[in-house]
Amino acid sequence: MAGLPTTAYAVLGLLSWGPRSPYDLAQFAAQSIANFWNISKSQVYGEVERLAGLGYIEGEAVEQQGAPDKTIYKMTPSGEDALDTWLADPSFDPQRFRSGFLVKVFFGHRMPDHVLEELINRSRREWQSAIDQLRPVVERVPSGSQFRYAFATARLGLKMSEAGLAWADETLRELAQTRRKKK
Amino acid sequence: MAGLPTTAYAVLGLLSWGPRSPYDLAQFAAQSIANFWNISKSQVYGEVERLAGLGYIEGEAVEQQGAPDKTIYKMTPSGEDALDTWLADPSFDPQRFRSGFLVKVFFGHRMPDHVLEELINRSRREWQSAIDQLRPVVERVPSGSQFRYAFATARLGLKMSEAGLAWADETLRELAQTRRKKK
DNA sequence: ATCCTCATGTAACACGTTACATGATTAC
DNA sequence: GTAATCATGTAACGTGTTACATGAGGAT
């Protein structure tokens, strides 16, 4: 039934944690769900527009000095309903993993070995830094918190990154071995 | 100065494995790189257009009976150059993971427990079936093959899926535990 | 006979990113 | 005092998905 894109519900959901301006929402999104659902700043502006049109949220103009005026949005009861209805539907939006890096690896037989190696090394660093960022988050999760599900997403991110790191190491070893043989 | 989107190079790269029609290319893509770089049918038509305009590939019309006529594209030498130049550049296009499912989990505190559980169960099945699909591929990789890098991407997919499965199991256990406490 | 899928392709639209714009602070 | 960043937002564009179209062949 519903029909709004996930991004719309994501914005709505973030607003369920308190009123915010689009600008703040974008920042909030970047620090919370961005690892598995990135939303660009402009998209947020678009979505609040749509949600307001549907009556799911309401905006209030706030004048400021020292910074441009802004609009702060907050959920309406009808927005809460919409969010909960969406959440109650267990239909499974397929997950997409998109990696230009892997496209290059896929054509690795056309690449000079050292370039492939450097590429994989970069991916390794990338994953390592994701791990460094997520590990502390996952470890300091308050176990009884009502937000443990939010943290669960970080746990998955961590596991995925660890898998990526392991793969990079494994593949680098294989590359080194191959090169030794060729010599 | 490159500048083409990854999708274009992906199509070009697939053509490096032999001439194909856009329709066949789309199928080929679906069976090879789709796990980390999905390309829709219509996109393929668009990209061959662009690549042909750049002189990277050439199309030849083929008449058929019993099926609509088609155009078969093949790489030109200048296309090979373009592909190799792109491959030689180790710049790192950041990987994006997109999962509406995780967005729901993120707001799990608003969901009835059994819905969350069902959702995670679905993701579990999803990952399990990815594993079932990838494991045989990874295991029958001919070790000396020039295509071992292509298989390496499947290995990563497998590791990622295993990580997802482990997470689902872990999270389901946690959920069950929480529910027991609440009773 | 009818319906479904295959093989080919096009068109419309929605999603998402990047670049632009602007005045106020903060940094050097 | 000049440059970078912050806080707000808009506009333009490119990417990607979904729906449409069509005739032949296979399935029931």
Tab-separated table of C-alpha atoms (C1' of nucleotides) in Angstrom:
chain	number	residue	atom	x	y	z
A	1	MET	CA	0.000	0.000	0.000
A	2	ALA	CA	2.298	2.694	1.314
A	3	GLY	CA	4.438	3.535	-1.649
A	4	LEU	CA	6.828	6.121	-0.344
A	5	PRO	CA	10.472	5.407	-1.016
A	6	THR	CA	12.613	4.227	1.859
A	7	THR	CA	14.361	7.566	1.981
A	8	ALA	CA	11.099	9.251	2.939
A	9	TYR	CA	10.501	6.868	5.811
A	10	ALA	CA	14.088	7.214	6.888
A	11	VAL	CA	13.629	10.959	7.215
A	12	LEU	CA	10.355	10.442	9.007
A	13	GLY	CA	11.993	7.983	11.331
A	14	LEU	CA	14.794	10.363	12.149
A	15	LEU	CA	12.214	12.992	12.997
A	16	SER	CA	10.691	10.526	15.438
A	17	TRP	CA	13.734	11.254	17.540
A	18	GLY	CA	12.848	14.897	17.784
A	19	PRO	CA	12.158	17.954	15.626
A	20	ARG	CA	14.926	19.169	13.399
A	21	SER	CA	15.661	21.399	10.466
A	22	PRO	CA	16.498	19.756	7.148
A	23	TYR	CA	20.056	20.820	7.576
A	24	ASP	CA	20.280	19.141	10.967
A	25	LEU	CA	18.462	16.103	9.663
A	26	ALA	CA	21.067	15.667	6.983
A	27	GLN	CA	23.825	15.802	9.561
A	28	PHE	CA	21.989	13.422	11.810
A	29	ALA	CA	21.473	10.996	8.956
A	30	ALA	CA	25.147	11.174	8.110
A	31	GLN	CA	26.006	10.122	11.655
A	32	SER	CA	23.434	7.416	12.058
A	33	ILE	CA	22.096	5.574	9.049
A	34	ALA	CA	24.549	6.712	6.405
A	35	ASN	CA	26.481	3.465	6.490
A	36	PHE	CA	23.596	1.541	5.027
A	37	TRP	CA	21.327	4.263	3.727
A	38	ASN	CA	23.023	7.396	2.577
A	39	ILE	CA	20.873	10.478	2.052
A	40	SER	CA	22.210	13.624	0.492
A	41	LYS	CA	21.427	17.043	1.807
A	42	SER	CA	19.265	18.014	-1.141
A	43	GLN	CA	17.292	14.857	-0.835
A	44	VAL	CA	16.347	15.763	2.696
A	45	TYR	CA	14.934	19.072	1.522
A	46	GLY	CA	12.908	17.237	-1.069
A	47	GLU	CA	11.599	14.663	1.345
A	48	VAL	CA	10.502	17.070	4.046
A	49	GLU	CA	8.579	18.878	1.343
A	50	ARG	CA	6.833	15.697	0.373
A	51	LEU	CA	6.183	14.592	3.944
A	52	ALA	CA	4.788	17.993	4.840
A	53	GLY	CA	2.500	17.823	1.811
A	54	LEU	CA	1.178	14.519	3.119
A	55	GLY	CA	0.613	15.944	6.557
A	56	TYR	CA	3.131	13.567	8.133
A	57	ILE	CA	5.231	16.408	9.423
A	58	GLU	CA	4.771	20.102	10.077
A	59	GLY	CA	7.289	22.855	9.598
A	60	GLU	CA	7.694	25.942	11.687
A	61	ALA	CA	9.753	28.895	10.539
A	62	VAL	CA	12.439	29.993	12.936
A	63	GLU	CA	14.194	33.301	12.578
A	64	GLN	CA	17.813	33.506	13.517
A	65	GLN	CA	20.546	36.072	13.644
A	66	GLY	CA	24.060	35.099	12.875
A	67	ALA	CA	22.727	32.333	10.660
A	68	PRO	CA	20.100	32.110	7.928
A	69	ASP	CA	16.527	31.559	9.031
A	70	LYS	CA	15.364	27.986	8.961
A	71	THR	CA	12.377	25.707	9.220
A	72	ILE	CA	12.071	23.132	11.934
A	73	TYR	CA	9.933	20.101	11.208
A	74	LYS	CA	8.203	17.813	13.639
A	75	MET	CA	6.116	14.690	13.216
A	76	THR	CA	2.358	14.789	13.389
A	77	PRO	CA	0.265	11.946	14.795
A	78	SER	CA	-0.567	10.937	11.247
A	79	GLY	CA	3.157	10.789	10.565
A	80	GLU	CA	3.631	8.449	13.505
A	81	ASP	CA	0.977	6.202	12.056
A	82	ALA	CA	2.596	6.204	8.657
A	83	LEU	CA	5.954	5.343	10.134
A	84	ASP	CA	4.589	2.532	12.244
A	85	THR	CA	2.622	1.102	9.358
A	86	TRP	CA	5.737	1.003	7.264
A	87	LEU	CA	7.704	-0.589	10.074
A	88	ALA	CA	5.047	-3.229	10.605
A	89	ASP	CA	5.351	-4.403	7.017
A	90	PRO	CA	8.059	-7.051	6.834
A	91	SER	CA	8.378	-6.872	3.051
A	92	PHE	CA	11.935	-7.123	2.031
A	93	ASP	CA	13.491	-4.405	-0.019
A	94	PRO	CA	16.542	-6.193	-1.496
A	95	GLN	CA	19.885	-4.892	-0.350
A	96	ARG	CA	22.329	-3.566	-2.862
A	97	PHE	CA	26.024	-3.488	-2.549
A	98	ARG	CA	27.745	-1.256	-5.047
A	99	SER	CA	31.466	-1.197	-5.492
A	100	GLY	CA	33.333	0.222	-8.452
A	101	PHE	CA	36.428	-1.135	-6.852
A	102	LEU	CA	35.225	-4.689	-7.343
A	103	VAL	CA	34.463	-3.986	-10.960
A	104	LYS	CA	38.131	-3.219	-11.409
A	105	VAL	CA	39.135	-6.337	-9.556
A	106	PHE	CA	36.817	-8.321	-11.756
A	107	PHE	CA	38.899	-7.264	-14.737
A	108	GLY	CA	42.099	-7.758	-12.779
A	109	HIS	CA	43.631	-9.968	-15.442
A	110	ARG	CA	44.088	-6.845	-17.555
A	111	MET	CA	45.803	-4.876	-14.810
A	112	PRO	CA	49.475	-4.713	-13.938
A	113	ASP	CA	49.955	-6.678	-10.736
A	114	HIS	CA	51.229	-3.751	-8.733
A	115	VAL	CA	48.199	-1.636	-9.588
A	116	LEU	CA	45.851	-4.383	-8.524
A	117	GLU	CA	47.843	-4.731	-5.357
A	118	GLU	CA	47.666	-1.053	-4.612
A	119	LEU	CA	43.950	-1.066	-5.255
A	120	ILE	CA	43.335	-3.903	-2.853
A	121	ASN	CA	45.552	-2.212	-0.333
A	122	ARG	CA	43.411	0.853	-0.490
A	123	SER	CA	40.288	-1.157	0.030
A	124	ARG	CA	42.023	-2.734	2.979
A	125	ARG	CA	42.697	0.636	4.541
A	126	GLU	CA	39.132	1.658	3.833
A	127	TRP	CA	37.770	-1.327	5.685
A	128	GLN	CA	40.241	-0.937	8.477
A	129	SER	CA	39.121	2.598	9.058
A	130	ALA	CA	35.483	1.576	9.028
A	131	ILE	CA	36.362	-0.969	11.682
A	132	ASP	CA	38.173	1.624	13.742
A	133	GLN	CA	35.151	3.837	13.559
A	134	LEU	CA	32.578	1.170	14.362
A	135	ARG	CA	34.321	-0.894	16.986
A	136	PRO	CA	34.043	1.719	19.754
A	137	VAL	CA	30.402	2.345	18.893
A	138	VAL	CA	29.556	-1.317	19.114
A	139	GLU	CA	31.459	-1.807	22.318
A	140	ARG	CA	29.900	0.970	24.281
A	141	VAL	CA	26.335	-0.060	23.535
A	142	PRO	CA	24.199	0.208	26.678
A	143	SER	CA	22.786	-3.270	26.798
A	144	GLY	CA	19.338	-2.488	28.085
A	145	SER	CA	18.896	0.580	25.924
A	146	GLN	CA	15.826	0.921	23.826
A	147	PHE	CA	18.234	1.813	21.041
A	148	ARG	CA	19.946	-1.538	20.951
A	149	TYR	CA	18.480	-2.165	17.531
A	150	ALA	CA	20.091	0.941	16.212
A	151	PHE	CA	23.358	-0.397	17.526
A	152	ALA	CA	22.672	-3.748	15.951
A	153	THR	CA	23.063	-2.104	12.571
A	154	ALA	CA	26.503	-0.960	13.607
A	155	ARG	CA	27.355	-4.522	14.574
A	156	LEU	CA	26.502	-5.659	11.091
A	157	GLY	CA	28.612	-2.902	9.605
A	158	LEU	CA	31.476	-4.043	11.745
A	159	LYS	CA	31.115	-7.669	10.709
A	160	MET	CA	30.945	-6.698	7.065
A	161	SER	CA	34.024	-4.555	7.341
A	162	GLU	CA	35.889	-7.322	9.070
A	163	ALA	CA	34.909	-9.659	6.276
A	164	GLY	CA	36.214	-7.143	3.772
A	165	LEU	CA	39.471	-6.788	5.625
A	166	ALA	CA	39.947	-10.531	5.785
A	167	TRP	CA	39.257	-10.812	2.092
A	168	ALA	CA	41.767	-8.106	1.278
A	169	ASP	CA	44.463	-9.818	3.304
A	170	GLU	CA	43.711	-13.163	1.768
A	171	THR	CA	43.718	-11.775	-1.734
A	172	LEU	CA	46.921	-9.866	-1.174
A	173	ARG	CA	48.598	-13.048	0.018
A	174	GLU	CA	47.408	-14.845	-3.059
A	175	LEU	CA	48.735	-12.082	-5.257
A	176	ALA	CA	52.130	-12.195	-3.601
A	177	GLN	CA	52.261	-15.933	-4.070
A	178	THR	CA	51.401	-15.712	-7.717
A	179	ARG	CA	54.072	-13.159	-8.243
A	180	ARG	CA	56.672	-15.322	-6.592
A	181	LYS	CA	55.815	-18.144	-8.946
A	182	LYS	CA	56.131	-15.950	-11.972
A	183	LYS	CA	59.613	-14.805	-11.025
B	1	MET	CA	40.927	12.395	-18.319
B	2	ALA	CA	38.533	9.546	-17.904
B	3	GLY	CA	35.229	10.840	-16.593
B	4	LEU	CA	32.940	8.076	-17.697
B	5	PRO	CA	30.832	6.511	-14.985
B	6	THR	CA	31.776	3.080	-13.723
B	7	THR	CA	28.804	1.570	-15.491
B	8	ALA	CA	30.272	2.565	-18.837
B	9	TYR	CA	33.581	0.905	-18.078
B	10	ALA	CA	31.789	-2.123	-16.765
B	11	VAL	CA	30.006	-2.529	-20.085
B	12	LEU	CA	33.239	-1.945	-21.924
B	13	GLY	CA	34.963	-4.499	-19.759
B	14	LEU	CA	32.307	-7.096	-20.394
B	15	LEU	CA	32.740	-6.509	-24.109
B	16	SER	CA	36.418	-7.270	-23.660
B	17	TRP	CA	35.277	-10.841	-23.225
B	18	GLY	CA	33.793	-10.931	-26.675
B	19	PRO	CA	31.225	-9.129	-28.845
B	20	ARG	CA	27.650	-9.141	-27.694
B	21	SER	CA	24.315	-7.502	-28.228
B	22	PRO	CA	23.008	-5.176	-25.523
B	23	TYR	CA	20.455	-7.751	-24.570
B	24	ASP	CA	23.143	-10.395	-24.107
B	25	LEU	CA	25.344	-7.937	-22.292
B	26	ALA	CA	22.607	-7.299	-19.778
B	27	GLN	CA	22.246	-11.005	-19.146
B	28	PHE	CA	25.968	-11.442	-18.897
B	29	ALA	CA	26.201	-8.584	-16.422
B	30	ALA	CA	23.433	-10.127	-14.363
B	31	GLN	CA	25.427	-13.338	-14.084
B	32	SER	CA	28.804	-11.818	-13.429
B	33	ILE	CA	29.122	-8.436	-11.816
B	34	ALA	CA	25.553	-7.918	-10.646
B	35	ASN	CA	26.375	-8.780	-7.060
B	36	PHE	CA	28.471	-5.693	-6.649
B	37	TRP	CA	27.511	-3.601	-9.649
B	38	ASN	CA	24.026	-4.052	-10.910
B	39	ILE	CA	23.193	-2.695	-14.361
B	40	SER	CA	19.685	-2.598	-15.701
B	41	LYS	CA	18.819	-3.551	-19.220
B	42	SER	CA	17.950	-0.025	-20.289
B	43	GLN	CA	21.183	1.267	-18.930
B	44	VAL	CA	23.095	-1.087	-21.151
B	45	TYR	CA	21.368	0.314	-24.195
B	46	GLY	CA	22.285	3.783	-23.075
B	47	GLU	CA	25.888	2.937	-22.416
B	48	VAL	CA	26.567	1.164	-25.692
B	49	GLU	CA	25.200	4.262	-27.373
B	50	ARG	CA	27.621	6.442	-25.502
B	51	LEU	CA	30.572	4.114	-25.985
B	52	ALA	CA	29.885	3.842	-29.688
B	53	GLY	CA	29.738	7.620	-29.920
B	54	LEU	CA	33.194	7.758	-28.366
B	55	GLY	CA	34.512	5.192	-30.782
B	56	TYR	CA	35.258	2.713	-28.009
B	57	ILE	CA	33.003	0.097	-29.517
B	58	GLU	CA	31.441	-0.574	-32.893
B	59	GLY	CA	28.032	-1.984	-33.626
B	60	GLU	CA	27.052	-4.258	-36.446
B	61	ALA	CA	23.453	-4.895	-37.361
B	62	VAL	CA	22.455	-8.523	-37.511
B	63	GLU	CA	19.239	-9.670	-39.083
B	64	GLN	CA	17.429	-12.585	-37.579
B	65	GLN	CA	14.341	-14.605	-38.201
B	66	GLY	CA	12.352	-15.949	-35.349
B	67	ALA	CA	13.616	-13.107	-33.215
B	68	PRO	CA	13.894	-9.345	-33.634
B	69	ASP	CA	16.961	-8.036	-35.419
B	70	LYS	CA	19.748	-6.873	-33.182
B	71	THR	CA	23.055	-5.053	-33.045
B	72	ILE	CA	26.230	-6.731	-31.939
B	73	TYR	CA	28.924	-4.531	-30.457
B	74	LYS	CA	32.638	-5.167	-30.253
B	75	MET	CA	35.517	-3.224	-28.754
B	76	THR	CA	37.805	-1.152	-30.889
B	77	PRO	CA	41.510	-0.705	-30.151
B	78	SER	CA	40.721	2.726	-28.776
B	79	GLY	CA	38.203	1.092	-26.493
B	80	GLU	CA	40.872	-1.280	-25.206
B	81	ASP	CA	43.037	1.705	-24.426
B	82	ALA	CA	40.246	3.438	-22.573
B	83	LEU	CA	39.518	0.356	-20.524
B	84	ASP	CA	43.146	-0.204	-19.627
B	85	THR	CA	43.641	3.418	-18.720
B	86	TRP	CA	40.704	3.236	-16.376
B	87	LEU	CA	41.979	0.010	-14.862
B	88	ALA	CA	45.436	1.450	-14.344
B	89	ASP	CA	44.039	4.241	-12.214
B	90	PRO	CA	43.909	3.071	-8.611
B	91	SER	CA	41.607	5.875	-7.491
B	92	PHE	CA	39.055	4.605	-5.111
B	93	ASP	CA	35.411	5.015	-5.861
B	94	PRO	CA	33.847	4.572	-2.397
B	95	GLN	CA	31.674	1.523	-1.973
B	96	ARG	CA	28.068	1.945	-1.046
B	97	PHE	CA	25.954	-0.503	0.798
B	98	ARG	CA	22.246	0.199	0.673
B	99	SER	CA	19.748	-1.661	2.737
B	100	GLY	CA	16.211	-0.572	3.463
B	101	PHE	CA	15.998	-3.558	5.725
B	102	LEU	CA	18.583	-2.052	8.044
B	103	VAL	CA	16.687	1.200	8.121
B	104	LYS	CA	13.792	-0.711	9.601
B	105	VAL	CA	16.030	-2.429	12.079
B	106	PHE	CA	17.422	0.923	13.046
B	107	PHE	CA	13.964	1.928	14.175
B	108	GLY	CA	13.367	-1.469	15.718
B	109	HIS	CA	12.335	-0.034	19.063
B	110	ARG	CA	9.097	1.042	17.415
B	111	MET	CA	8.343	-2.371	15.972
B	112	PRO	CA	6.490	-5.274	17.536
B	113	ASP	CA	9.078	-7.903	18.431
B	114	HIS	CA	7.646	-10.575	16.198
B	115	VAL	CA	7.757	-8.318	13.163
B	116	LEU	CA	11.370	-7.470	13.794
B	117	GLU	CA	12.084	-11.131	14.193
B	118	GLU	CA	10.382	-12.031	10.980
B	119	LEU	CA	12.290	-9.304	9.205
B	120	ILE	CA	15.622	-10.536	10.428
B	121	ASN	CA	14.632	-14.048	9.532
B	122	ARG	CA	13.999	-12.969	5.991
B	123	SER	CA	17.366	-11.323	5.794
B	124	ARG	CA	18.833	-14.518	7.118
B	125	ARG	CA	17.249	-16.546	4.355
B	126	GLU	CA	18.408	-13.960	1.849
B	127	TRP	CA	21.995	-14.306	2.962
B	128	GLN	CA	21.769	-18.043	3.155
B	129	SER	CA	20.648	-18.232	-0.413
B	130	ALA	CA	23.440	-15.934	-1.522
B	131	ILE	CA	25.829	-18.293	0.204
B	132	ASP	CA	24.296	-21.289	-1.487
B	133	GLN	CA	24.707	-19.590	-4.810
B	134	LEU	CA	28.264	-18.403	-4.282
B	135	ARG	CA	29.854	-21.301	-2.472
B	136	PRO	CA	29.947	-23.636	-5.477
B	137	VAL	CA	31.286	-20.855	-7.667
B	138	VAL	CA	34.098	-20.113	-5.264
B	139	GLU	CA	34.943	-23.738	-4.793
B	140	ARG	CA	35.292	-24.699	-8.393
B	141	VAL	CA	37.634	-21.872	-9.270
B	142	PRO	CA	40.419	-23.151	-11.519
B	143	SER	CA	43.417	-22.017	-9.551
B	144	GLY	CA	45.714	-21.067	-12.390
B	145	SER	CA	42.988	-19.412	-14.414
B	146	GLN	CA	43.497	-15.936	-15.728
B	147	PHE	CA	40.054	-15.257	-14.341
B	148	ARG	CA	40.975	-15.852	-10.737
B	149	TYR	CA	40.413	-12.181	-10.033
B	150	ALA	CA	36.884	-12.430	-11.251
B	151	PHE	CA	36.429	-15.285	-8.836
B	152	ALA	CA	38.010	-13.247	-6.095
B	153	THR	CA	34.996	-10.952	-6.215
B	154	ALA	CA	32.779	-13.949	-5.592
B	155	ARG	CA	34.906	-14.849	-2.584
B	156	LEU	CA	34.242	-11.435	-1.135
B	157	GLY	CA	30.546	-11.804	-1.779
B	158	LEU	CA	30.632	-15.095	0.038
B	159	LYS	CA	32.461	-13.658	3.036
B	160	MET	CA	30.046	-10.748	3.212
B	161	SER	CA	27.054	-13.031	3.074
B	162	GLU	CA	28.498	-15.223	5.765
B	163	ALA	CA	28.994	-12.156	7.911
B	164	GLY	CA	25.371	-11.209	7.313
B	165	LEU	CA	24.187	-14.662	8.238
B	166	ALA	CA	26.219	-14.679	11.424
B	167	TRP	CA	24.822	-11.285	12.342
B	168	ALA	CA	21.268	-12.426	11.761
B	169	ASP	CA	21.755	-15.463	13.972
B	170	GLU	CA	23.371	-13.419	16.667
B	171	THR	CA	20.676	-10.786	16.580
B	172	LEU	CA	17.905	-13.361	16.608
B	173	ARG	CA	19.443	-14.961	19.685
B	174	GLU	CA	19.570	-11.599	21.364
B	175	LEU	CA	15.962	-10.938	20.498
B	176	ALA	CA	14.869	-14.265	21.929
B	177	GLN	CA	16.753	-13.552	25.088
B	178	THR	CA	15.197	-10.162	25.506
B	179	ARG	CA	11.781	-11.628	25.053
B	180	ARG	CA	12.396	-14.274	27.651
B	181	LYS	CA	13.331	-11.575	30.118
B	182	LYS	CA	10.224	-9.611	29.424
B	183	LYS	CA	7.958	-12.571	30.066
C	1	DA	C1'	-6.607	-21.598	-28.451
C	2	DT	C1'	-4.537	-19.103	-24.911
C	3	DC	C1'	-1.023	-17.745	-22.091
C	4	DC	C1'	3.621	-17.197	-20.852
C	5	DT	C1'	8.365	-16.371	-21.726
C	6	DC	C1'	12.106	-14.982	-24.826
C	7	DA	C1'	14.466	-11.647	-27.426
C	8	DT	C1'	14.715	-7.239	-28.658
C	9	DG	C1'	14.283	-2.453	-27.692
C	10	DT	C1'	12.185	2.533	-26.105
C	11	DA	C1'	10.206	5.976	-23.107
C	12	DA	C1'	9.005	8.059	-18.877
C	13	DC	C1'	9.997	9.042	-14.614
C	14	DA	C1'	11.916	8.928	-10.007
C	15	DC	C1'	16.014	8.866	-7.348
C	16	DG	C1'	20.370	10.775	-6.035
C	17	DT	C1'	24.572	13.693	-6.626
C	18	DT	C1'	27.096	17.752	-7.570
C	19	DA	C1'	27.461	22.327	-8.172
C	20	DC	C1'	25.904	26.820	-7.047
C	21	DA	C1'	24.552	30.728	-3.883
C	22	DT	C1'	24.952	33.607	0.329
C	23	DG	C1'	25.882	35.942	4.631
C	24	DA	C1'	27.998	35.061	9.295
C	25	DT	C1'	31.349	33.352	11.982
C	26	DT	C1'	35.926	31.262	12.964
C	27	DA	C1'	40.722	30.386	11.898
C	28	DC	C1'	45.302	31.861	10.589
D	1	DG	C1'	42.268	40.986	6.561
D	2	DT	C1'	41.807	37.045	3.830
D	3	DA	C1'	40.418	32.458	3.614
D	4	DA	C1'	38.002	28.561	5.105
D	5	DT	C1'	33.910	26.642	7.327
D	6	DC	C1'	29.211	26.775	8.978
D	7	DA	C1'	24.412	27.089	8.341
D	8	DT	C1'	21.037	27.425	5.365
D	9	DG	C1'	18.941	26.367	0.950
D	10	DT	C1'	18.121	25.798	-4.581
D	11	DA	C1'	18.986	24.261	-9.230
D	12	DA	C1'	20.698	21.357	-12.697
D	13	DC	C1'	21.970	17.302	-14.120
D	14	DG	C1'	23.016	12.513	-14.460
D	15	DT	C1'	21.983	7.786	-12.957
D	16	DG	C1'	19.047	3.974	-12.555
D	17	DT	C1'	14.363	1.735	-12.400
D	18	DT	C1'	9.909	0.584	-14.080
D	19	DA	C1'	6.661	0.373	-17.392
D	20	DC	C1'	5.569	-0.122	-22.134
D	21	DA	C1'	5.797	-2.299	-26.870
D	22	DT	C1'	6.082	-6.229	-30.095
D	23	DG	C1'	6.318	-10.519	-32.667
D	24	DA	C1'	7.920	-15.485	-32.338
D	25	DG	C1'	8.132	-19.692	-30.022
D	26	DG	C1'	6.968	-22.890	-26.439
D	27	DA	C1'	3.781	-24.720	-22.949
D	28	DT	C1'	-0.752	-26.567	-21.356
